[in-house]
Tab-separated table of C-alpha atoms in Angstrom:
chain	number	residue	atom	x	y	z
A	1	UNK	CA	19.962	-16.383	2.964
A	2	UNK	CA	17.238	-18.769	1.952
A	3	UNK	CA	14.252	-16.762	1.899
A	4	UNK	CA	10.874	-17.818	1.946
A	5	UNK	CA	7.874	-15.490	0.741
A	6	UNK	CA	4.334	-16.527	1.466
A	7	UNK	CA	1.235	-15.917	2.327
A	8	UNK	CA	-0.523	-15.843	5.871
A	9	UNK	CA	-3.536	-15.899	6.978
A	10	UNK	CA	-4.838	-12.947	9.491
A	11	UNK	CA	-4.988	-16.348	12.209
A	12	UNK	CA	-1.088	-17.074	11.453
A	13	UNK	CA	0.018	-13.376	11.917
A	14	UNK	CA	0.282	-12.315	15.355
A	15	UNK	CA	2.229	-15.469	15.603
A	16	UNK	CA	5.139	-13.139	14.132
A	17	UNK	CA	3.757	-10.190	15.703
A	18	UNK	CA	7.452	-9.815	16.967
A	19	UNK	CA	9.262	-9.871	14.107
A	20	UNK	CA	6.643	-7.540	12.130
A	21	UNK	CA	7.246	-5.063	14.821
A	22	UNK	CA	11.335	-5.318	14.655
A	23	UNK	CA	10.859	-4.354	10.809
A	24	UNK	CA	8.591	-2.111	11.659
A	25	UNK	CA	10.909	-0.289	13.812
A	26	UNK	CA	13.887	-1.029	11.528
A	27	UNK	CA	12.053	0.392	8.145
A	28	UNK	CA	10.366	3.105	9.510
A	29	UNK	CA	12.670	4.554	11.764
A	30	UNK	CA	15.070	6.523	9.667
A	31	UNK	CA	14.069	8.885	7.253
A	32	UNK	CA	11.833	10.324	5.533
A	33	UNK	CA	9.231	8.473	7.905
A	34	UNK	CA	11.312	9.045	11.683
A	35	UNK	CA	8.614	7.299	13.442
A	36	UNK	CA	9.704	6.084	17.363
A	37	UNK	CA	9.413	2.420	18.736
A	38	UNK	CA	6.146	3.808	20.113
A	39	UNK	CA	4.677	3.638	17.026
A	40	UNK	CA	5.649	0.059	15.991
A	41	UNK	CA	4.123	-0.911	19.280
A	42	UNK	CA	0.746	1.257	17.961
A	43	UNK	CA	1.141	-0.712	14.548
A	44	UNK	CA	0.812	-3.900	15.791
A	45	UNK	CA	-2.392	-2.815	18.140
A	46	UNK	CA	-3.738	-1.408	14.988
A	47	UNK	CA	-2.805	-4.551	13.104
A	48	UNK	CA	-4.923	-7.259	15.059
A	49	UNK	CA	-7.855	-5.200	14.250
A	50	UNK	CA	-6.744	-4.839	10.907
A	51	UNK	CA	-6.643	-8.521	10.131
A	52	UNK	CA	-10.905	-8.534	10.726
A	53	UNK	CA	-11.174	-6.283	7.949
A	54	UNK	CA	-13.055	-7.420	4.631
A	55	UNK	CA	-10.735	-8.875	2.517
A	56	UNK	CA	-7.476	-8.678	4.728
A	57	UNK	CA	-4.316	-10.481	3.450
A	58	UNK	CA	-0.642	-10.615	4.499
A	59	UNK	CA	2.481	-11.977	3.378
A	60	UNK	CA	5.951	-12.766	5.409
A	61	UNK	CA	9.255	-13.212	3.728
A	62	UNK	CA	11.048	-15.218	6.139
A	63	UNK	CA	14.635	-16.719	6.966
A	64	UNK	CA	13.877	-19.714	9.048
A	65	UNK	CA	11.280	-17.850	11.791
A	66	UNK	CA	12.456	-14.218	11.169
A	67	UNK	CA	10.526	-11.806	9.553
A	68	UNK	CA	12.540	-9.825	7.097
A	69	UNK	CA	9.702	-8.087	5.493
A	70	UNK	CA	5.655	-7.915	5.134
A	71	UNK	CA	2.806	-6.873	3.391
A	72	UNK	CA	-0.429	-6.338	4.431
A	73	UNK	CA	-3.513	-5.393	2.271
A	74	UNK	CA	-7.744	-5.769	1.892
A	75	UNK	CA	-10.657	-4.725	0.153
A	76	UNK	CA	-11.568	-0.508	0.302
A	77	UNK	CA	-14.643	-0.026	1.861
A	78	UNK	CA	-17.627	1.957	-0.007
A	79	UNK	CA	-18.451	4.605	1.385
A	80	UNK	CA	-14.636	5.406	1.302
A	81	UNK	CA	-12.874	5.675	4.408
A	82	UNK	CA	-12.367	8.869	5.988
A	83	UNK	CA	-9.892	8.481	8.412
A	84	UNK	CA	-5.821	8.510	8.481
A	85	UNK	CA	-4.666	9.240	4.916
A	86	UNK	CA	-7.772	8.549	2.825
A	87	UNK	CA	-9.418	11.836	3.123
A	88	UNK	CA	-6.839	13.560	1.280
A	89	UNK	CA	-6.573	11.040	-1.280
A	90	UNK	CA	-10.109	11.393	-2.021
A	91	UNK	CA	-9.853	15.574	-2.434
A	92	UNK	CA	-7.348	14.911	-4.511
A	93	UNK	CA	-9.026	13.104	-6.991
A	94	UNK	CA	-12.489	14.055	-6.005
A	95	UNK	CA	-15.833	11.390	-5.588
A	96	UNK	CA	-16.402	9.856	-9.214
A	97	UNK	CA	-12.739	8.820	-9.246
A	98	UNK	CA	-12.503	7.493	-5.683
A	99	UNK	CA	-15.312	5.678	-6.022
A	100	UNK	CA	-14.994	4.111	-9.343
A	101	UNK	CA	-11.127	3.330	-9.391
A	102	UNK	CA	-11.096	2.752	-5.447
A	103	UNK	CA	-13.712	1.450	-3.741
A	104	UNK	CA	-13.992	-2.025	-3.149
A	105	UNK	CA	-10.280	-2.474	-4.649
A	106	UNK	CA	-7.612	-4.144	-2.962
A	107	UNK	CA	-5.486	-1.486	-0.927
A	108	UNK	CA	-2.178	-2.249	-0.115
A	109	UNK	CA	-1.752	-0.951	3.392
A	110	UNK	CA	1.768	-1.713	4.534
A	111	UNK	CA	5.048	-3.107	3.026
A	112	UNK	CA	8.018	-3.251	4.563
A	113	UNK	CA	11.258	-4.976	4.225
A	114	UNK	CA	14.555	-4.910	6.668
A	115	UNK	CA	17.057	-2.904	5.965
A	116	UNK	CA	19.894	-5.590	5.768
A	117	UNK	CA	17.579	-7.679	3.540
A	118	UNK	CA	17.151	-4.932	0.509
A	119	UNK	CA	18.318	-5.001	-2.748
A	120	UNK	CA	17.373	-8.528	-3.582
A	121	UNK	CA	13.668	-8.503	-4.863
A	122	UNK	CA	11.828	-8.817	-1.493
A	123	UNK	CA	9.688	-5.973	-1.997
A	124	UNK	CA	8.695	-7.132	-4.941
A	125	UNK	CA	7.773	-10.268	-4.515
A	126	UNK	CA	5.622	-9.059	-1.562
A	127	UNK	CA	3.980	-6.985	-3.093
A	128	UNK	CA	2.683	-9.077	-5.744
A	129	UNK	CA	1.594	-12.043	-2.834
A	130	UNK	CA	-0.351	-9.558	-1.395
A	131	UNK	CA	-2.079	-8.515	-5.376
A	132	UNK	CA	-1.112	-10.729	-7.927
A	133	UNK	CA	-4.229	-13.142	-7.288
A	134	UNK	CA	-7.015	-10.083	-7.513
A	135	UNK	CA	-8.379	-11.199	-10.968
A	136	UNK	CA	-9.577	-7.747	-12.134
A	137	UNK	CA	-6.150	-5.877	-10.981
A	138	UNK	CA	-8.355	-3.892	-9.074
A	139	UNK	CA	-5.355	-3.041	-6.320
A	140	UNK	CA	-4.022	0.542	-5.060
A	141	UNK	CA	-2.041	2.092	-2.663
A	142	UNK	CA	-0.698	5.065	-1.277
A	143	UNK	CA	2.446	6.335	0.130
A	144	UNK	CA	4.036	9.512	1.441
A	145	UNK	CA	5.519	12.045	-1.314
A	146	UNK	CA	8.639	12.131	0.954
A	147	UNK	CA	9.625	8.351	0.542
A	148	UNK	CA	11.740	8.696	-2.908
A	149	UNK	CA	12.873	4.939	-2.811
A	150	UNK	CA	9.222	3.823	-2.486
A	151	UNK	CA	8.272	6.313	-5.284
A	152	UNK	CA	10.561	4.889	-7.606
A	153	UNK	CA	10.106	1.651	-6.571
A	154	UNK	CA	6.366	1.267	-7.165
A	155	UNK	CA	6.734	2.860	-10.594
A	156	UNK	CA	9.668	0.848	-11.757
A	157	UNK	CA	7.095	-2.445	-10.538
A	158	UNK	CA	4.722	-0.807	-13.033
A	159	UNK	CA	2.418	1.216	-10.529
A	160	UNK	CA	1.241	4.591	-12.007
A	161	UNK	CA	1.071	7.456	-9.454
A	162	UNK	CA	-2.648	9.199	-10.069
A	163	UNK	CA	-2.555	12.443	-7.384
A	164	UNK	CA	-0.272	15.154	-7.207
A	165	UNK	CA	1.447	15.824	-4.072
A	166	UNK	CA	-0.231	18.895	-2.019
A	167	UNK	CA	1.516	22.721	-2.317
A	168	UNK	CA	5.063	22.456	-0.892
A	169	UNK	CA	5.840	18.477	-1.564
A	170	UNK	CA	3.678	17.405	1.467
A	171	UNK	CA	1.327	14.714	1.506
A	172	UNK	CA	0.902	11.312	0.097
A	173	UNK	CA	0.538	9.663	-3.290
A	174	UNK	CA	-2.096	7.717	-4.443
A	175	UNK	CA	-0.419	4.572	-7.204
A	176	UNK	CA	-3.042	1.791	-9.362
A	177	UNK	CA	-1.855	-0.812	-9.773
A	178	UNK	CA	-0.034	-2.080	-13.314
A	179	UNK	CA	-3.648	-4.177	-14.104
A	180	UNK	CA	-6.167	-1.512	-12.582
A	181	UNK	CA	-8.724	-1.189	-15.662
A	182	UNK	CA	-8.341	2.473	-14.589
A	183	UNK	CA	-4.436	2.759	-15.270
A	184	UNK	CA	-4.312	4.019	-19.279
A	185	UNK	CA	-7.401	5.876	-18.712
A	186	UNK	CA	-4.716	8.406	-15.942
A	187	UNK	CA	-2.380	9.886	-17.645
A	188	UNK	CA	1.497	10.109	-16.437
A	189	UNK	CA	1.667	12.154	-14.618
A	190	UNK	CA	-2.003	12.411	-13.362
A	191	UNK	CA	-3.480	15.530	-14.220
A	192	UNK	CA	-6.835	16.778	-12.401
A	193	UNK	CA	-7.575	19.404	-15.042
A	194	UNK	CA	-8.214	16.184	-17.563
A	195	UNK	CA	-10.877	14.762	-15.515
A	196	UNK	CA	-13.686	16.566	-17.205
A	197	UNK	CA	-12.693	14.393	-20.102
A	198	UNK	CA	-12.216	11.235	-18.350
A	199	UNK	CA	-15.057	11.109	-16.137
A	200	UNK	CA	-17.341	8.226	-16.227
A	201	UNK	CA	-21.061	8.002	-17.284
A	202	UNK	CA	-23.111	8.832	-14.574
C-alpha cells in the first residue's frame, strides 16, 4: 500500500468529498459512535462550510485517488463557540481556562482513518499535518469519553486529556496538545478543584 499523506487545501477537498464520506461511514459506523449513512451525508454538508472557517486545514492519506483517512482542523473562535460539543467543554473547565488555553488555538475537528488501513501510523501522521506547523503548539481537541481507542491513542501521541468525563461516563473529553504552553501547567489527570491555584492573572 503506498500511502501518501498530505495536505489540502479547503479548494482541493470536495474534490474527494466521496471518499471522505466512505470513511466517514466506515469509521463512524460501528461502535461506540453508531452513526447511520445519513450522517456522513450531513458531514460532508457541514464540511463545505467548514472549509470557510478561519484557519481551516485538512489532510488526506491517500492510495492512488482513495481516501483512506482525514483530518480536518482551524483556528477556535473568541468568543468560544457555543454550539455542538463546545458548550460542555467550556463548563467543564469554566471561562479563564477556555479562553486562555482555547481560544484562538488550532482545534482539531475530525480524524478519521479506514478501518482496513489501521495499525500502520496513519492516524498519526494526520494528525500531526493537520498541527505540527502551529508554531506556539497552541492545538486541542476533543473527543467522546466512549471512544477508548481514540483515548488511548491521543495520549500515547502525547496529548494530555484536561476535563473529566460528566457523572455516569457520558460526554466528551477535552486533550492539549503535547506543545500547548498550557500542558504541564494541567495536571494528569486534570483536576478542577486545582484551578484556584492555576488560574491566570487577571
Amino acid at each position: 500500500m503506498a500511502v501518501v499523506v498530505r495536505a489540502v487545501s479547503g479548494e482541493q477537498l470536495p474534490v474527494y468529498a466521496e471518499g471522505v464520506r466512505a470513511v466517514y461511514a466506515d469509521a463512524f459506523g460501528g461502535p461506540p459512535w453508531g452513526e447511520g449513512p445519513e450522517r456522513a451525508d450531513a458531514y460532508l454538508e457541514r464540511l463545505a462550510d467548514d472549509v470557510h472557517r478561519p484557519g481551516f486545514t485538512a489532510a488526506l492519506a491517500l492510495d492512488g485517488g482513495t481516501v483512506l483517512g482525514w483530518a480536518t482542523a482551524w483556528t477556535t473562535p473568541d468568543p468560544f463557540p457555543a454550539d455542538r460539543c463546545h458548550p460542555g467543554v467550556s463548563a467543564a473547565l469554566g471561562g479563564p481556562w477556555t479562553a486562555e488555553w482555547l481560544c484562538g488555538a488550532r482545534e482539531v475537528d475530525e480524524l478519521a482513518v479506514a478501518r482496513h488501513a489501521r495499525g500502520v501510523g496513519l492516524g498519526r501522521l494526520l494528525l500531526a499535518a493537520v498541527t505540527e506547523d502551529r508554531a506556539d503548539g497552541r492545538c486541542w481537541l476533543l473527543t467522546s469519553v466512549a471512544a477508548h481507542e481514540a483515548l488511548s491513542f491521543y495520549e500515547r501521541e502525547g496529548w494530555t486529556q484536561v476535563t473529566h468525563p460528566a457523572p455516569g461516563g457520558a460526554g466528551h473529553a477535552a486533550f492539549l496538545g503535547p506543545r500547548h504552553p498550557a500542558r504541564t501547567a494541567a495536571p494528569r489527570p486534570f483536576e478542577p478543584r486545582g484551578l484556584a491555584s492555576l488560574r491566570p492573572e487577571q
